[in-house]
Amino acid sequence: MKILVIADHDNGALKPETSKVVNAASKIGSDITVLVAGANVAEIANSAAQIAGVTNVIVADDAVYAQQLAENTADLVVELASGYSHILASASTTGKNMMPRVAALLDKSQISEIIAVVDENTFKRPIYAGNAIATVQSNEDVKVLTVRASAFDVQASQGAVAINSVDSAVANTTTEFVSVEQTMSERPELTAAAVVISGGRGMQNGENFALLEGIADKLGAAIGASRAAVDAGFVPNDMQVGQTGKIVAPNLYIAVGISGAIQHLAGMKDSKVIVAINKDPDAPIFQVADYGLVADLFEVLPELEKAL
Amino acid sequence: MKVLVPIKRVIDYNVKARVKADNTDVDLNNVKMAINPFCEIAVEEAVRLKEAGAATEVVVVSIGDKACQEQLRTALALGADRAIQIDTEQKLESLHVAKLLAKLVDQEQPELVILGKQTIDADNNQTGQMLAALTKRGQATFASKVVVEGGKAVVTREVDGGLQTISVALPAIITTDLRLNEPRYASLPNIMKAKRKPLDVIAADSFGVDLAPRVTLVRVEEPAKRQGGIVVESVSELVEKLKNEAKVIS
């Protein structure tokens, strides 16, 4: 069994999700190659070489891969795919965008967002917005998988293994990068934060999310939101925690003014400790919360900020 | 410009899916069904392109048994011009769906295919990307804004950490994210009108696509239940518990 893991990075640094995907790969087999595709990614390849369990790193360093667009990155993966029994990527927006393209070009059915490895052919994944967990068995000779990184642990580090360059520059003939608008934030990324504080419809408007900021600053937390808050236009979609947004599993998750729709629970219920603040004592969020506070959020948020 | 919009009949998003007692699958008997929400956004976007003069015809297609005609009629009531049902009783994987759609794209030659980014049943998020690969077209997934001009679609995409804008040469494949638009409700006159719009049925077998299953569903179970915790009376009690009991803050 040979496993190929596609590294998740932003051209600046390797994302911690990559290490978690290697963790998933290590439950399948021990021959693990990581592919780093991008522009000026020597440092990133170096980081990948130091993830415990990685046996080999391939780097495709060319300006054509700078934006990691799906079309040519998928072609590159297909070019290199021969001999691998499993191809894995994180279920980040980059992985979700590219991997089905790889699967279709290889004529394989893909299995998305695995949360557990049962054996080399069998995996668990959430379906119906996390209301059910399916165990599925792939009959393909090459398994194309995306991995829900939050369900796996970060690997330890090791002395760097060999890094091999491939001389490949597949042009993208259909799609051009125009611009990117990064959400500017001093705070940690949602999926990487040890503490997350999220607001829901109970916040009433976008301005009131400022009430969460003081608390987030004190806890070094990322700020998230429920789909209801995003749908209502309070905050941008990249803050959405839930089945259709980001899946998080921090040490501490604080849900404020969130009722706890199954859609939202699917995105945060693997958090270590969950706190819910809601004025409705019957809100379903209290059924998953370790600590519930039935109160008006506008009264207790300033109080909480002071108490920390 | 012709726009093709594939849609799927799924459990209504307000209904909680329940696992069958024998753990073979989710129980969909007597459950309210609807157009997958992301597919509905795709229909809306196509209809808006037509209303803006960028598109000339909106064709909706669904793959499934006769029941999915209900969702096709809904899409026609929302403003699509005609519908196609690719008839099959079989439960298909995303790759099968993409292969059938690729054959249909061959026949219909749409300049744009707009799909939902994922369905709320299988949650695969694969079909659009696979269709793009099979038809050798560019793809713009997770769209939150679409502008069609000069033989291109300029699409703003929802990506981790922000928004990315790309320009895709037509013909192209687009998949929708949540904030692309807010779908309209079908008016009663439009629902009546939809009954007279054309709906063709094509047998899935007639496309010559190998639909043999490649993935076996072994078991479906309820997710592990989280133990409920305690209700605290005050902020100070909460902070005390987080510090000394849970030890997650210092």
Coordinates of N, CA and C in Angstrom, one line a residue, chain A residues 83-268:
Chain A
G83 N 0.7 4.1 -9.1 CA 1.3 3.3 -8.0 C 0.7 3.5 -6.6
Y84 N 0.0 4.5 -6.4 CA -0.6 4.8 -5.1 C -2.0 4.0 -5.0
S85 N -2.2 3.5 -3.8 CA -3.5 2.8 -3.5 C -4.5 3.8 -2.9
H86 N -3.9 4.8 -2.2 CA -4.8 5.8 -1.6 C -4.3 7.2 -1.8
I87 N -5.2 8.1 -2.2 CA -4.9 9.5 -2.3 C -5.8 10.3 -1.4
L88 N -5.1 11.1 -0.5 CA -5.9 11.8 0.6 C -5.6 13.3 0.5
A89 N -6.6 14.0 0.9 CA -6.5 15.5 1.1 C -7.4 15.9 2.2
S90 N -7.1 17.0 2.8 CA -7.9 17.6 3.8 C -9.2 18.1 3.1
A91 N -10.3 18.0 3.8 CA -11.6 18.5 3.3 C -11.7 20.0 3.6
S92 N -10.6 20.7 3.2 CA -10.6 22.2 3.2 C -11.3 22.6 1.9
T93 N -11.5 23.9 1.7 CA -12.1 24.3 0.5 C -11.2 24.0 -0.7
T94 N -9.9 24.0 -0.5 CA -9.0 23.6 -1.6 C -9.1 22.1 -1.9
G95 N -9.1 21.3 -0.9 CA -9.2 19.9 -1.1 C -10.6 19.5 -1.7
K96 N -11.6 20.1 -1.2 CA -13.0 19.8 -1.7 C -13.1 20.2 -3.2
N97 N -12.4 21.3 -3.5 CA -12.5 21.8 -4.9 C -11.7 20.9 -5.8
M98 N -10.6 20.3 -5.4 CA -9.7 19.6 -6.3 C -10.0 18.1 -6.4
M99 N -10.2 17.5 -5.2 CA -10.2 16.0 -5.2 C -11.2 15.3 -6.0
P100 N -12.5 15.8 -6.1 CA -13.4 15.1 -7.0 C -13.0 15.1 -8.4
R101 N -12.3 16.2 -8.8 CA -11.7 16.3 -10.1 C -10.7 15.2 -10.4
V102 N -9.8 15.0 -9.4 CA -8.8 13.9 -9.4 C -9.6 12.6 -9.6
A103 N -10.6 12.4 -8.7 CA -11.3 11.1 -8.7 C -11.9 10.8 -10.1
A104 N -12.6 11.8 -10.6 CA -13.3 11.6 -11.9 C -12.2 11.3 -13.0
L105 N -11.1 12.0 -13.0 CA -10.1 11.8 -14.1 C -9.5 10.4 -13.9
L106 N -9.4 9.9 -12.7 CA -9.0 8.5 -12.5 C -10.1 7.5 -12.6
D107 N -11.3 7.9 -12.9 CA -12.5 7.1 -12.9 C -12.7 6.3 -11.7
K108 N -12.6 7.0 -10.5 CA -12.9 6.4 -9.2 C -14.0 7.1 -8.5
S109 N -14.8 6.4 -7.7 CA -15.7 7.0 -6.8 C -14.9 7.6 -5.6
Q110 N -15.2 8.8 -5.2 CA -14.5 9.4 -4.0 C -15.3 9.2 -2.8
I111 N -14.6 9.1 -1.6 CA -15.3 9.1 -0.4 C -14.9 10.4 0.3
S112 N -15.9 11.2 0.7 CA -15.7 12.5 1.2 C -15.7 12.6 2.7
E113 N -14.9 13.4 3.3 CA -14.9 13.8 4.7 C -14.9 12.6 5.7
I114 N -14.0 11.7 5.5 CA -13.9 10.6 6.5 C -13.6 11.1 7.9
I115 N -14.2 10.5 8.9 CA -13.9 10.8 10.3 C -13.2 9.6 11.0
A116 N -13.2 8.5 10.4 CA -12.5 7.3 11.0 C -12.1 6.3 9.9
V117 N -10.9 5.7 10.1 CA -10.5 4.6 9.3 C -10.8 3.3 9.9
V118 N -11.6 2.5 9.3 CA -11.9 1.1 9.9 C -10.9 0.1 9.4
D119 N -10.7 0.1 8.1 CA -9.5 -0.7 7.6 C -9.2 0.0 6.2
E120 N -8.3 -0.6 5.5 CA -7.8 0.1 4.3 C -8.8 0.4 3.2
N121 N -10.0 -0.3 3.3 CA -11.0 -0.1 2.3 C -12.3 0.5 2.9
T122 N -12.3 0.6 4.3 CA -13.6 0.9 5.0 C -13.4 2.2 5.8
F123 N -14.4 3.1 5.7 CA -14.2 4.4 6.4 C -15.6 4.8 6.9
K124 N -15.5 5.7 8.0 CA -16.8 6.3 8.5 C -16.8 7.7 8.1
R125 N -18.1 8.1 7.8 CA -18.2 9.6 7.4 C -19.6 10.0 7.8
P126 N -19.8 11.3 8.2 CA -21.1 11.8 8.5 C -22.0 12.0 7.3
I127 N -23.3 11.7 7.4 CA -24.2 12.0 6.3 C -25.4 12.7 6.9
Y128 N -26.3 13.3 6.1 CA -27.5 14.0 6.6 C -27.1 15.0 7.7
A129 N -26.2 15.9 7.4 CA -25.8 17.0 8.3 C -25.4 16.4 9.6
G130 N -24.7 15.3 9.6 CA -24.2 14.7 10.9 C -25.3 14.0 11.7
N131 N -26.5 13.9 11.2 CA -27.5 13.1 11.9 C -27.3 11.6 11.8
A132 N -26.4 11.2 11.0 CA -26.1 9.8 10.9 C -24.7 9.6 10.5
I133 N -24.1 8.5 10.9 CA -22.7 8.2 10.5 C -22.8 6.9 9.7
A134 N -22.2 7.0 8.5 CA -22.2 5.9 7.5 C -20.9 5.2 7.6
T135 N -20.9 3.9 7.6 CA -19.7 3.1 7.3 C -19.7 2.7 5.9
V136 N -18.7 3.1 5.1 CA -18.7 2.7 3.7 C -17.5 2.0 3.3
Q137 N -17.6 1.1 2.3 CA -16.5 0.3 1.9 C -16.3 0.6 0.4
S138 N -15.1 1.0 0.1 CA -14.7 1.3 -1.3 C -14.3 0.0 -2.0
N139 N -14.8 -0.3 -3.2 CA -14.4 -1.4 -4.0 C -13.4 -1.0 -5.1
E140 N -12.9 0.3 -5.0 CA -12.0 0.8 -6.0 C -10.6 0.3 -5.7
D141 N -9.7 0.1 -6.7 CA -8.3 -0.2 -6.5 C -7.5 1.0 -6.0
V142 N -8.0 2.2 -6.3 CA -7.4 3.4 -5.8 C -8.5 4.2 -5.0
K143 N -8.2 4.4 -3.8 CA -9.2 5.1 -3.0 C -8.9 6.6 -3.0
V144 N -9.8 7.4 -3.4 CA -9.7 8.9 -3.3 C -10.5 9.4 -2.2
L145 N -9.8 10.0 -1.2 CA -10.5 10.3 0.1 C -10.3 11.8 0.4
T146 N -11.3 12.4 1.0 CA -11.0 13.7 1.7 C -11.2 13.4 3.2
V147 N -10.5 14.1 4.0 CA -10.4 13.8 5.4 C -11.0 15.0 6.2
R148 N -11.9 14.8 7.1 CA -12.3 15.8 8.0 C -11.2 15.9 9.1
A149 N -10.3 17.0 9.0 CA -9.1 17.0 9.8 C -9.4 17.1 11.3
S150 N -10.5 17.7 11.7 CA -10.8 17.9 13.1 C -11.1 16.5 13.8
A151 N -11.3 15.5 13.0 CA -11.5 14.2 13.6 C -10.3 13.4 13.9
F152 N -9.1 14.0 13.5 CA -7.8 13.3 13.6 C -6.9 14.1 14.4
D153 N -5.9 13.5 15.0 CA -4.9 14.2 15.8 C -3.7 14.7 15.0
V154 N -3.0 15.7 15.6 CA -1.8 16.2 14.9 C -0.7 15.2 15.2
Q155 N 0.1 14.9 14.2 CA 1.2 13.9 14.3 C 2.4 14.6 15.1
A156 N 3.2 13.8 15.7 CA 4.5 14.3 16.3 C 5.4 14.7 15.1
S157 N 6.6 15.2 15.5 CA 7.5 15.6 14.4 C 8.7 14.6 14.4
Q158 N 9.4 14.6 13.3 CA 10.5 13.7 13.0 C 11.7 14.4 12.3
G159 N 12.8 13.8 12.3 CA 13.9 14.4 11.5 C 13.5 14.3 10.0
A160 N 13.8 15.4 9.3 CA 13.3 15.6 7.9 C 13.7 14.4 7.0
V161 N 12.7 13.9 6.2 CA 13.0 12.9 5.2 C 13.3 13.5 3.9
A162 N 13.6 12.7 2.9 CA 14.1 13.2 1.6 C 12.9 14.0 0.9
I163 N 13.4 15.0 0.2 CA 12.4 15.8 -0.6 C 12.8 15.7 -2.0
N164 N 11.9 15.3 -2.9 CA 12.2 15.2 -4.3 C 11.4 16.2 -5.1
S165 N 12.0 16.9 -6.0 CA 11.3 17.8 -6.9 C 10.8 17.1 -8.1
V166 N 9.6 17.5 -8.6 CA 9.2 17.0 -9.9 C 9.1 18.2 -10.8
D167 N 9.6 18.0 -12.0 CA 9.7 19.1 -13.0 C 8.4 19.1 -13.7
S168 N 7.4 19.8 -13.2 CA 6.1 19.7 -13.9 C 5.4 21.0 -13.8
A169 N 4.9 21.5 -14.9 CA 4.2 22.8 -14.9 C 3.0 22.6 -15.9
V170 N 1.9 22.1 -15.3 CA 0.7 22.0 -16.2 C 0.0 23.3 -16.2
A171 N -0.2 23.8 -17.4 CA -0.9 25.1 -17.6 C -2.4 25.0 -17.3
N172 N -3.0 26.0 -16.8 CA -4.4 26.0 -16.6 C -5.0 26.8 -17.8
T173 N -5.7 26.1 -18.7 CA -6.2 26.7 -19.9 C -7.6 27.3 -19.8
T174 N -8.3 27.0 -18.7 CA -9.7 27.5 -18.6 C -9.9 28.6 -17.6
T175 N -9.0 28.6 -16.5 CA -9.4 29.4 -15.4 C -8.2 30.2 -15.0
E176 N -8.5 31.5 -14.7 CA -7.5 32.4 -14.2 C -7.9 33.0 -12.9
F177 N -6.8 33.2 -12.1 CA -7.0 33.8 -10.8 C -7.2 35.3 -11.0
V178 N -8.1 35.9 -10.3 CA -8.3 37.3 -10.4 C -7.8 38.0 -9.1
S179 N -8.4 37.6 -8.0 CA -8.0 38.3 -6.7 C -8.4 37.5 -5.5
V180 N -7.9 37.8 -4.4 CA -8.3 37.1 -3.2 C -8.5 38.2 -2.1
E181 N -9.5 38.0 -1.3 CA -9.8 39.0 -0.2 C -9.7 38.2 1.1
Q182 N -8.6 38.2 1.7 CA -8.4 37.5 3.0 C -9.2 38.2 4.1
T183 N -9.9 37.5 4.9 CA -10.5 38.1 6.0 C -9.4 38.4 7.0
M184 N -9.2 39.7 7.2 CA -8.1 40.2 8.1 C -8.5 39.9 9.5
S185 N -7.6 39.3 10.2 CA -7.9 39.0 11.6 C -6.6 38.8 12.4
E186 N -6.6 39.3 13.6 CA -5.4 39.1 14.5 C -5.6 37.8 15.2
R187 N -6.8 37.2 15.0 CA -7.2 36.0 15.8 C -6.8 34.8 15.1
P188 N -6.7 33.7 15.8 CA -6.4 32.4 15.2 C -7.5 32.0 14.2
E189 N -7.1 31.2 13.2 CA -8.1 30.6 12.3 C -9.1 29.7 13.1
L190 N -10.3 29.8 12.6 CA -11.4 29.0 13.3 C -11.0 27.5 13.5
T191 N -10.5 26.9 12.4 CA -10.3 25.5 12.5 C -9.1 25.1 13.3
A192 N -8.2 26.1 13.6 CA -7.0 25.8 14.3 C -7.0 26.3 15.8
A193 N -8.1 27.1 16.1 CA -8.1 27.8 17.4 C -8.4 26.8 18.6
A194 N -7.7 27.1 19.7 CA -8.0 26.2 20.9 C -9.3 26.6 21.6
V195 N -9.7 27.9 21.4 CA -10.9 28.4 22.0 C -11.7 29.0 20.8
V196 N -13.0 28.7 20.8 CA -13.9 29.4 19.8 C -15.1 29.9 20.5
I197 N -15.5 31.2 20.2 CA -16.7 31.7 20.7 C -17.6 32.1 19.5
S198 N -18.8 31.6 19.5 CA -19.7 31.8 18.3 C -21.0 32.5 18.7
G199 N -21.5 33.3 17.8 CA -22.7 34.0 18.0 C -23.8 33.5 17.0
G200 N -25.0 33.5 17.5 CA -26.1 33.0 16.6 C -27.1 34.1 16.4
R201 N -28.3 33.7 16.0 CA -29.4 34.7 15.7 C -29.7 35.6 16.9
G202 N -29.5 35.0 18.1 CA -29.7 35.8 19.3 C -28.9 37.1 19.4
M203 N -27.8 37.2 18.6 CA -27.0 38.4 18.6 C -27.7 39.6 18.1
Q204 N -28.7 39.3 17.3 CA -29.7 40.3 16.7 C -29.1 41.1 15.5
N205 N -27.8 41.4 15.5 CA -27.3 42.1 14.4 C -25.7 41.9 14.4
G206 N -25.1 42.4 13.3 CA -23.7 42.2 13.1 C -22.9 43.0 14.1
E207 N -23.4 44.2 14.4 CA -22.7 45.1 15.3 C -22.5 44.4 16.7
N208 N -23.5 43.7 17.1 CA -23.4 43.1 18.5 C -22.3 42.0 18.6
F209 N -21.8 41.6 17.4 CA -20.7 40.6 17.5 C -19.5 41.2 18.2
A210 N -19.5 42.6 18.3 CA -18.4 43.2 19.0 C -18.4 42.8 20.4
L211 N -19.5 42.4 21.0 CA -19.6 41.9 22.4 C -18.7 40.7 22.6
L212 N -18.6 39.9 21.5 CA -17.8 38.7 21.6 C -16.3 38.9 21.5
E213 N -15.9 40.1 20.9 CA -14.5 40.4 20.6 C -13.7 40.5 21.8
G214 N -14.2 41.2 22.8 CA -13.4 41.5 24.1 C -13.1 40.1 24.7
I215 N -14.1 39.2 24.7 CA -13.9 37.9 25.3 C -12.9 37.1 24.5
A216 N -13.1 37.2 23.2 CA -12.2 36.4 22.3 C -10.7 36.9 22.5
D217 N -10.6 38.2 22.7 CA -9.2 38.8 22.9 C -8.6 38.2 24.2
K218 N -9.4 38.1 25.2 CA -8.9 37.6 26.5 C -8.6 36.2 26.5
L219 N -9.3 35.4 25.7 CA -9.1 33.9 25.6 C -8.2 33.5 24.4
G220 N -7.8 34.5 23.6 CA -7.1 34.1 22.4 C -8.0 33.2 21.5
A221 N -9.2 33.6 21.4 CA -10.2 32.7 20.7 C -10.5 33.2 19.3
A222 N -10.9 32.3 18.5 CA -11.5 32.6 17.2 C -13.0 32.9 17.3
I223 N -13.5 33.7 16.4 CA -15.0 34.0 16.5 C -15.7 33.3 15.4
G224 N -16.7 32.6 15.7 CA -17.5 31.9 14.7 C -19.0 32.4 14.8
A225 N -19.8 31.7 14.0 CA -21.2 32.1 13.9 C -22.0 30.9 13.5
S226 N -23.3 30.9 13.8 CA -24.2 29.8 13.3 C -24.7 30.2 11.9
R227 N -25.2 29.2 11.2 CA -25.7 29.4 9.9 C -26.8 30.5 9.9
A228 N -27.6 30.5 11.0 CA -28.7 31.4 11.1 C -28.2 32.8 11.1
A229 N -27.1 33.1 11.8 CA -26.5 34.4 11.9 C -25.9 34.8 10.5
V230 N -25.4 33.8 9.8 CA -24.9 34.1 8.4 C -26.0 34.4 7.5
D231 N -27.0 33.5 7.5 CA -28.2 33.7 6.7 C -28.9 35.1 6.9
A232 N -28.9 35.5 8.2 CA -29.5 36.8 8.5 C -28.6 38.0 8.1
G233 N -27.4 37.7 7.6 CA -26.5 38.7 7.1 C -25.7 39.4 8.2
F234 N -25.6 38.8 9.4 CA -24.9 39.5 10.5 C -23.4 39.5 10.2
V235 N -22.9 38.3 9.7 CA -21.5 38.1 9.5 C -21.2 37.3 8.2
P236 N -19.9 37.4 7.7 CA -19.6 36.6 6.5 C -19.7 35.1 6.7
N237 N -19.8 34.4 5.6 CA -20.0 33.0 5.6 C -18.7 32.3 6.1
D238 N -17.5 32.9 6.0 CA -16.3 32.1 6.4 C -16.3 32.0 7.9
M239 N -17.2 32.7 8.6 CA -17.3 32.5 10.0 C -18.2 31.4 10.4
Q240 N -18.9 30.8 9.4 CA -19.9 29.8 9.8 C -19.4 28.5 10.3
V241 N -19.8 28.1 11.5 CA -19.5 26.8 12.0 C -20.7 25.9 11.8
G242 N -20.5 24.7 11.2 CA -21.7 23.8 11.0 C -21.4 22.9 9.8
Q243 N -22.3 22.0 9.6 CA -22.2 21.0 8.5 C -21.8 21.7 7.2
T244 N -22.4 22.8 6.9 CA -22.2 23.5 5.6 C -21.1 24.6 5.7
G245 N -20.5 24.7 6.9 CA -19.4 25.7 7.1 C -18.2 25.0 7.6
K246 N -17.6 25.5 8.7 CA -16.4 24.9 9.2 C -16.7 23.9 10.3
I247 N -15.9 22.9 10.3 CA -16.0 21.9 11.4 C -14.9 22.2 12.4
V248 N -15.2 22.4 13.6 CA -14.2 22.8 14.6 C -14.3 21.8 15.8
A249 N -13.2 21.7 16.5 CA -13.1 20.8 17.7 C -12.1 21.4 18.7
P250 N -12.4 22.6 19.2 CA -11.4 23.2 20.1 C -11.5 22.7 21.5
N251 N -10.6 23.1 22.4 CA -10.7 22.7 23.8 C -12.0 23.3 24.4
L252 N -12.3 24.5 24.0 CA -13.4 25.2 24.6 C -14.2 25.9 23.5
Y253 N -15.5 25.6 23.5 CA -16.4 26.2 22.5 C -17.5 26.9 23.3
I254 N -17.7 28.2 23.0 CA -18.7 29.0 23.7 C -19.8 29.4 22.7
A255 N -21.0 28.9 22.9 CA -22.1 29.2 21.9 C -23.0 30.2 22.6
V256 N -23.1 31.4 21.9 CA -23.8 32.5 22.5 C -25.1 32.8 21.6
G257 N -26.2 32.7 22.2 CA -27.4 33.1 21.4 C -27.6 32.1 20.2
I258 N -27.2 30.9 20.4 CA -27.3 29.8 19.3 C -28.3 28.8 19.9
S259 N -29.3 28.5 19.1 CA -30.3 27.5 19.6 C -29.8 26.1 19.6
G260 N -29.0 25.8 18.6 CA -28.4 24.5 18.5 C -29.0 23.6 17.5
A261 N -29.3 24.1 16.3 CA -29.8 23.3 15.2 C -28.8 22.2 14.9
I262 N -29.3 21.1 14.5 CA -28.4 19.9 14.2 C -27.3 20.3 13.2
Q263 N -27.6 21.2 12.3 CA -26.7 21.7 11.3 C -25.5 22.3 12.0
H264 N -25.7 23.1 13.1 CA -24.7 23.7 13.8 C -23.9 22.7 14.7
L265 N -24.7 21.8 15.4 CA -24.1 20.8 16.3 C -23.1 20.0 15.5
A266 N -23.4 19.7 14.3 CA -22.5 18.8 13.4 C -21.2 19.5 13.3
G267 N -21.1 20.8 13.4 CA -19.8 21.5 13.2 C -19.0 21.7 14.5
M268 N -19.6 21.4 15.7 CA -18.8 21.7 16.9 C -19.0 20.7 18.0

